[in-house]
mmCIF file of C-alpha atoms in Angstrom:
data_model
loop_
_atom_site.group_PDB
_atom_site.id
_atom_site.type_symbol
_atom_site.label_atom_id
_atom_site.label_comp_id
_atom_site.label_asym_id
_atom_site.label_seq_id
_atom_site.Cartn_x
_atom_site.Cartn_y
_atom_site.Cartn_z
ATOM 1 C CA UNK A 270 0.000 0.000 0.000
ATOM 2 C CA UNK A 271 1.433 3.598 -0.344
ATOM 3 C CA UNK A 272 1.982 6.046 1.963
ATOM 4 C CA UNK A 273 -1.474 7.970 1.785
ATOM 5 C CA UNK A 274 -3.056 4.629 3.467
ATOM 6 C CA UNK A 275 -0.287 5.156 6.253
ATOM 7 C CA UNK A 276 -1.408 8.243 6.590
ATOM 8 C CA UNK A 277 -4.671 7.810 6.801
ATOM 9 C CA UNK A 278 -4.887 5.064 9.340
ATOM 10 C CA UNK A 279 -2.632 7.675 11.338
ATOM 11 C CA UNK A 280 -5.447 10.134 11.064
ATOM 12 C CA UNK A 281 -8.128 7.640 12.046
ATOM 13 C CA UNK A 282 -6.273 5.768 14.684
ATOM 14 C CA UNK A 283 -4.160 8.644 16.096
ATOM 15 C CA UNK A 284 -0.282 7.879 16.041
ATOM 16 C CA UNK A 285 1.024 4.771 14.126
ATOM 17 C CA UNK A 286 4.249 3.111 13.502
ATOM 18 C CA UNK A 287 4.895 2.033 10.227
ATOM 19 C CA UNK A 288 5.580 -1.368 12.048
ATOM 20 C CA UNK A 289 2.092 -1.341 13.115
ATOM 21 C CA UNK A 290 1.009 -0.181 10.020
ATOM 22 C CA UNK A 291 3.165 -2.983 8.239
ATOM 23 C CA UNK A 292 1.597 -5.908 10.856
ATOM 24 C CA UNK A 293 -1.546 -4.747 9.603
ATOM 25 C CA UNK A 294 -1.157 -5.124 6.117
ATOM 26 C CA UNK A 295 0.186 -8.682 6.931
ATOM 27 C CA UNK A 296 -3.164 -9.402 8.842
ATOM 28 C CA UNK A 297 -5.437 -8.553 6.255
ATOM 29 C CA UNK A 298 -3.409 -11.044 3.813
ATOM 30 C CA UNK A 299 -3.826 -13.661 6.660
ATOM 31 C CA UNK A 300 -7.288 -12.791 6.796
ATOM 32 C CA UNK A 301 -8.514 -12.676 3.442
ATOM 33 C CA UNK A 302 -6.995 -16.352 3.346
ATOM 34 C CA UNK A 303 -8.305 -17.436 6.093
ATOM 35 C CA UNK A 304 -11.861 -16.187 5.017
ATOM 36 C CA UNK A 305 -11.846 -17.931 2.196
ATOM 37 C CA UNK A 306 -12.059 -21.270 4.034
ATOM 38 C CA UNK A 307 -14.149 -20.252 6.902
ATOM 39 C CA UNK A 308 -17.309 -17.785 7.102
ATOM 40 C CA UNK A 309 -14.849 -14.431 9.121
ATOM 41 C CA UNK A 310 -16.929 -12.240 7.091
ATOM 42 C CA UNK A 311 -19.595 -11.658 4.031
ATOM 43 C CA UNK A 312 -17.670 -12.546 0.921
ATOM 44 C CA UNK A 313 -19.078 -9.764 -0.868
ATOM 45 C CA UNK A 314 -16.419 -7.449 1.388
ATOM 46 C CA UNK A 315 -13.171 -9.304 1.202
ATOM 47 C CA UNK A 316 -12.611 -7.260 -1.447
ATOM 48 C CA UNK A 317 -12.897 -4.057 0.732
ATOM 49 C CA UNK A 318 -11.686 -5.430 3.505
ATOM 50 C CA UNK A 319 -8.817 -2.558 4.872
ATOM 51 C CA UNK A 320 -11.414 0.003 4.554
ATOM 52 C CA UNK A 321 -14.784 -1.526 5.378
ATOM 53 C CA UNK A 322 -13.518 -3.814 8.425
ATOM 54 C CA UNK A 323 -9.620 -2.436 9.297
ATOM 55 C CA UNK A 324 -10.194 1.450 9.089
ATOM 56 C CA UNK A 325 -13.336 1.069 9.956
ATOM 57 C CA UNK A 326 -12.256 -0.657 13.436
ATOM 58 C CA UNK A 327 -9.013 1.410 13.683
ATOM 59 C CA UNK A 328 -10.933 4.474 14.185
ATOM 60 C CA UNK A 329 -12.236 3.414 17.446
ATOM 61 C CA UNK A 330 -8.350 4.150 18.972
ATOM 62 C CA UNK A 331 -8.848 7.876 18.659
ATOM 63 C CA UNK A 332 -11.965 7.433 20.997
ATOM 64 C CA UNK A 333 -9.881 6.537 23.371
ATOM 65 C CA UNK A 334 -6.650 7.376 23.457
ATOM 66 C CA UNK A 335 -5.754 6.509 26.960
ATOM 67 C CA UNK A 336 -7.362 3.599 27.851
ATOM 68 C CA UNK A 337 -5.795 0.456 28.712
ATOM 69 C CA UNK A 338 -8.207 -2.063 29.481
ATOM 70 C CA UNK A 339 -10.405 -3.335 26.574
ATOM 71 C CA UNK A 340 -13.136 -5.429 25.998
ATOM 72 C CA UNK A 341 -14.625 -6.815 22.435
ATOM 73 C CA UNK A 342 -17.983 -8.489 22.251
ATOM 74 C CA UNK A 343 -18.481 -11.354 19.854
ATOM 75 C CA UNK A 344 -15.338 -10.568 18.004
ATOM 76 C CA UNK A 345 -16.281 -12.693 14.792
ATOM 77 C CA UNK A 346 -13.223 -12.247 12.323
ATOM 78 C CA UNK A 347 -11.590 -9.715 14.614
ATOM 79 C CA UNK A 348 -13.178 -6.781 13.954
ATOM 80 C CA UNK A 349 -12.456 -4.260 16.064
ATOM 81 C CA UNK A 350 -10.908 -6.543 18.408
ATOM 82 C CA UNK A 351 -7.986 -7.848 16.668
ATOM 83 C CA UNK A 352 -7.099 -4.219 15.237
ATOM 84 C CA UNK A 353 -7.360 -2.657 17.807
ATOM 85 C CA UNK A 354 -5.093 -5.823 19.194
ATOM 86 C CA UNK A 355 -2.224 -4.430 17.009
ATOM 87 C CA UNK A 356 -2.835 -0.412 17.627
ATOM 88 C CA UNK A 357 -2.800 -1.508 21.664
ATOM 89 C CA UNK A 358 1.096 -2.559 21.073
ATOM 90 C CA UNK A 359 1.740 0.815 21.349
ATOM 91 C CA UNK A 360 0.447 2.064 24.544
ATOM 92 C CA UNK A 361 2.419 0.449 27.218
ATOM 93 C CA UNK A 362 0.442 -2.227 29.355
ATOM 94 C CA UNK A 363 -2.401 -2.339 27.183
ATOM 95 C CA UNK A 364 -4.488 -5.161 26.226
ATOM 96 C CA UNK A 365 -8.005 -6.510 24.965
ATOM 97 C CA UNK A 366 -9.926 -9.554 25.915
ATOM 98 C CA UNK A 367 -11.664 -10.876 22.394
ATOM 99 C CA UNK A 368 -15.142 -13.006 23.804
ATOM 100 C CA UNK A 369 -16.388 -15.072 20.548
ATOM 101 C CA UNK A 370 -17.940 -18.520 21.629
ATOM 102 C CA UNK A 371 -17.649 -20.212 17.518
ATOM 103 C CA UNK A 372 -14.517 -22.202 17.345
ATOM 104 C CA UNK A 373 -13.684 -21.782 14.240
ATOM 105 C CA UNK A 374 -13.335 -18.355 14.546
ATOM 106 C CA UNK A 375 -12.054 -18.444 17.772
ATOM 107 C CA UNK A 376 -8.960 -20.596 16.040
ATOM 108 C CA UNK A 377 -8.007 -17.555 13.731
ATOM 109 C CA UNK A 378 -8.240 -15.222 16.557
ATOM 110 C CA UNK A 379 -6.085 -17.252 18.499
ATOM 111 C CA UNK A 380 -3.721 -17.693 15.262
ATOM 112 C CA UNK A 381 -3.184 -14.059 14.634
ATOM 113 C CA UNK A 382 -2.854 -13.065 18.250
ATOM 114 C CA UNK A 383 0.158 -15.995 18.607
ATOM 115 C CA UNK A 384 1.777 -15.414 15.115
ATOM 116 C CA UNK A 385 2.308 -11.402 15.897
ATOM 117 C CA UNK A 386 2.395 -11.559 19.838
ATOM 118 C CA UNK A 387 -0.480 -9.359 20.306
ATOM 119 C CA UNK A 388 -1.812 -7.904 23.921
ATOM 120 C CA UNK A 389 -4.674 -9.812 23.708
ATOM 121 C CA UNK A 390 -6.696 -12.717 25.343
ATOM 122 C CA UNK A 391 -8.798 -14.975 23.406
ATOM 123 C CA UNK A 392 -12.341 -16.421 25.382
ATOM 124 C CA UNK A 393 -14.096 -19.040 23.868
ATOM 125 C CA UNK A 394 -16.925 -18.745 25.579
ATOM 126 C CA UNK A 395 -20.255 -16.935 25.766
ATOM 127 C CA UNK A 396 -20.115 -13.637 26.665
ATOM 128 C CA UNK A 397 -21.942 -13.990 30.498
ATOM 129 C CA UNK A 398 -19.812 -16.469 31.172
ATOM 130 C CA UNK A 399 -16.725 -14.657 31.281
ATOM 131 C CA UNK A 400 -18.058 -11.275 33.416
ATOM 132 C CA UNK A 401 -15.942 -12.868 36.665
ATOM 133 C CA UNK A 402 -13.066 -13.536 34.383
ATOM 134 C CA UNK A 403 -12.345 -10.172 32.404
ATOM 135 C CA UNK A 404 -12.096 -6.877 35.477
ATOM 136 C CA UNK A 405 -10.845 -3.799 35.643
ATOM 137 C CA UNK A 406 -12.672 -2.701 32.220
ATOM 138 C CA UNK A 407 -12.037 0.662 30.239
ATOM 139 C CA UNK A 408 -13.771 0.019 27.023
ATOM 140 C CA UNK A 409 -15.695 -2.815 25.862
ATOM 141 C CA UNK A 410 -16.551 -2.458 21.960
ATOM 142 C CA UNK A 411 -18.646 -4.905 19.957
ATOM 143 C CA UNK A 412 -19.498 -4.775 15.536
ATOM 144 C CA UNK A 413 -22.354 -6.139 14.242
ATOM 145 C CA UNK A 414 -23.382 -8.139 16.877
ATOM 146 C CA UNK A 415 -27.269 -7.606 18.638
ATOM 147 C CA UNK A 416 -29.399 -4.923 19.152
ATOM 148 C CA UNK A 417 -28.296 -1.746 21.148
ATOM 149 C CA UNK A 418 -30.947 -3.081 23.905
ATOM 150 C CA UNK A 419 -29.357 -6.671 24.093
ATOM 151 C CA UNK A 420 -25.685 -4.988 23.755
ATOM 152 C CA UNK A 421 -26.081 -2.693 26.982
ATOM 153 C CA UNK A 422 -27.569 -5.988 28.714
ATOM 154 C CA UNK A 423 -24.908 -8.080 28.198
ATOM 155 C CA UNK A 424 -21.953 -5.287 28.729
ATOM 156 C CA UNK A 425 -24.003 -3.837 31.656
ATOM 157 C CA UNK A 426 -21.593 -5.635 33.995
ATOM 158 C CA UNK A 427 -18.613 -3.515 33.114
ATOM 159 C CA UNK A 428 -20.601 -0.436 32.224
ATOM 160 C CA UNK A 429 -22.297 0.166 35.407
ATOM 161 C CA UNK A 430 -19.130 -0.456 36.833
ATOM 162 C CA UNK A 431 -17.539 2.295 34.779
ATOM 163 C CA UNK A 432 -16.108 1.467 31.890
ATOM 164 C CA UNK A 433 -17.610 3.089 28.463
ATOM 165 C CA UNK A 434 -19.010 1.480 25.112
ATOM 166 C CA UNK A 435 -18.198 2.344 21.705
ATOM 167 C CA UNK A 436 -20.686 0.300 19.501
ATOM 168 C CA UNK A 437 -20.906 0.595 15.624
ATOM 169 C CA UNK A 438 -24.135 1.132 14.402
ATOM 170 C CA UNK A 439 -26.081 2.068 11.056
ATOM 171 C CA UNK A 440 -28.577 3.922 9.770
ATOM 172 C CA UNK A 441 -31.183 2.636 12.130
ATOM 173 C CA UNK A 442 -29.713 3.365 15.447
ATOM 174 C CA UNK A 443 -31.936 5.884 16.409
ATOM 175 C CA UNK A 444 -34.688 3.350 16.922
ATOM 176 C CA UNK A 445 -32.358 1.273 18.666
ATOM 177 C CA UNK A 446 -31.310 4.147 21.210
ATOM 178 C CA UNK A 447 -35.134 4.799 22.067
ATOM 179 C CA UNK A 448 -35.960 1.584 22.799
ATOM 180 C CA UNK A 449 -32.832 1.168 25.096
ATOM 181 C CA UNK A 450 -33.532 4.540 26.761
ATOM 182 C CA UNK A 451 -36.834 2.956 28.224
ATOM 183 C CA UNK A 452 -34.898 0.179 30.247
ATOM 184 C CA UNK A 453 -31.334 2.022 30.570
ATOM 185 C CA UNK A 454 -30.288 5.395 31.543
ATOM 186 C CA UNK A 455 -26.958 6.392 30.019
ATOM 187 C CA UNK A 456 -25.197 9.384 28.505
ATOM 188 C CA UNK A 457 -24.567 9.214 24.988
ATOM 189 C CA UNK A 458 -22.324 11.140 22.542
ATOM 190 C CA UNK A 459 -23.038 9.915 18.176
ATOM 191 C CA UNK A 460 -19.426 10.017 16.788
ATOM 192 C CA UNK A 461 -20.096 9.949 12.884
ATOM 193 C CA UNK A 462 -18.341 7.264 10.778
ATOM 194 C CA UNK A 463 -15.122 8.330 9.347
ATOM 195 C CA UNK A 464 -15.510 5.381 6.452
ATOM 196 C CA UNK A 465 -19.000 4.610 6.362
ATOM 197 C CA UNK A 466 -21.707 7.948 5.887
ATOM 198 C CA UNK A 467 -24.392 5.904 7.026
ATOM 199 C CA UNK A 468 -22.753 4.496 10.045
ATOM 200 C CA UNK A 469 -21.703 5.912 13.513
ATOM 201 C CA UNK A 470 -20.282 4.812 16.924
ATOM 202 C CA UNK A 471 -22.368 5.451 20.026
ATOM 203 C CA UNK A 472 -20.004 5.974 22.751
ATOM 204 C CA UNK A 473 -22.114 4.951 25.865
ATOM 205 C CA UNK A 474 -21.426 6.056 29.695
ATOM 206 C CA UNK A 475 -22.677 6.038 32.888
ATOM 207 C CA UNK A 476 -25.243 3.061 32.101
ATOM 208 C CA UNK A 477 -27.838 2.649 35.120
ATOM 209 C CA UNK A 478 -31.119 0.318 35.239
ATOM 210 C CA UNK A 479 -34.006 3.019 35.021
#
């Protein structure tokens, strides 16, 4: 890739190395392997795959460019979890637990995390069963993976306890916010999409049971 996609993963992500950068370019060749034997993501965006899954992830660093502690929900392919994997080599003592129960997947996680020595911890288990296992939370993150009502349910151990959310969402969100809002109380900032127009992450604090 040339320099302008350096750059612009520095702009989404905040400051990179071009060793990071470089890892990263190695993981989506790794990926785009690996997803042709197993079901990591829909076929129809392997071909878009730095932009629509590896930007697209990487811009959740700049959310948060101090915290330590991370949490991904249902981490699928490794999206955001494994990126943000390889952007948490670069804050000292960082890491990120990745919580996907299917094997398979769970497999390539555990593949990439061993084959680049990444900060992060693989659980292949469901996601309640690890809330006595994975403490001391900062972030916990999650892609395509339930409803914004079912998402603050099963995160709401680590966000009443302090830690914030920063889900990816599309167009639709706004339904999904309302509907939480009548279980949950929680404050809520809408970051727009850097990649996607019709996307945005909902960065979610202070969660309480109304």
């Amino acid at each position: 890739m040339t320099s302008a996609a350096f750059d612009e993963l520095c702009a989404l992500a905040g400051p990179v190395s071009r060793e990071t950068f470089e890892r990263l370019q190695a993981f989506e060749t790794l990926f785009r392997k690996w997803a042709a034997r197993i079901n990591l993501s829909a076929p129809s965006t392997l071909d878009e795959t730095w932009r629509r899954h590896i930007l697209d992830s990487a811009q959740l660093a700049r959310l948060a460019p101090d915290a330590k502690r991370w949490v991904d929900l249902g981490s699928g392919g490794g999206f955001p979890g494994l990126v943000l994997g390889f952007l948490l080599m670069e804050r000292d003592g960082a890491s990120i637990d990745l919580v996907e129960s299917n094997r398979k997947k769970t497999s390539f996680l555990q593949m990439v995390c061993g084959e680049f020595r990444l900060p992060a911890h693989i659980h292949a288990k469901r996601i309640e069963d690890t809330y006595q296992v994975i403490r001391d939370v900062e972030v916990v993150t999650a892609r395509a993976l339930a409803p914004l009502p079912l998402l603050l349910q099963l995160s709401a151990p680590w966000l009443t306890s302090g830690a914030k959310a920063l889900f990816h969402k599309g167009r639709d969100y706004r339904a999904e916010v309302e509907e939480s809002s009548k279980l949950w109380s929680f404050e809520l900032v809408e970051h727009k999409s850097l990649i996607d127009p019709q996307s945005i992450v909902l960065e979610i604090s202070s969660l309480r049971r109304v």
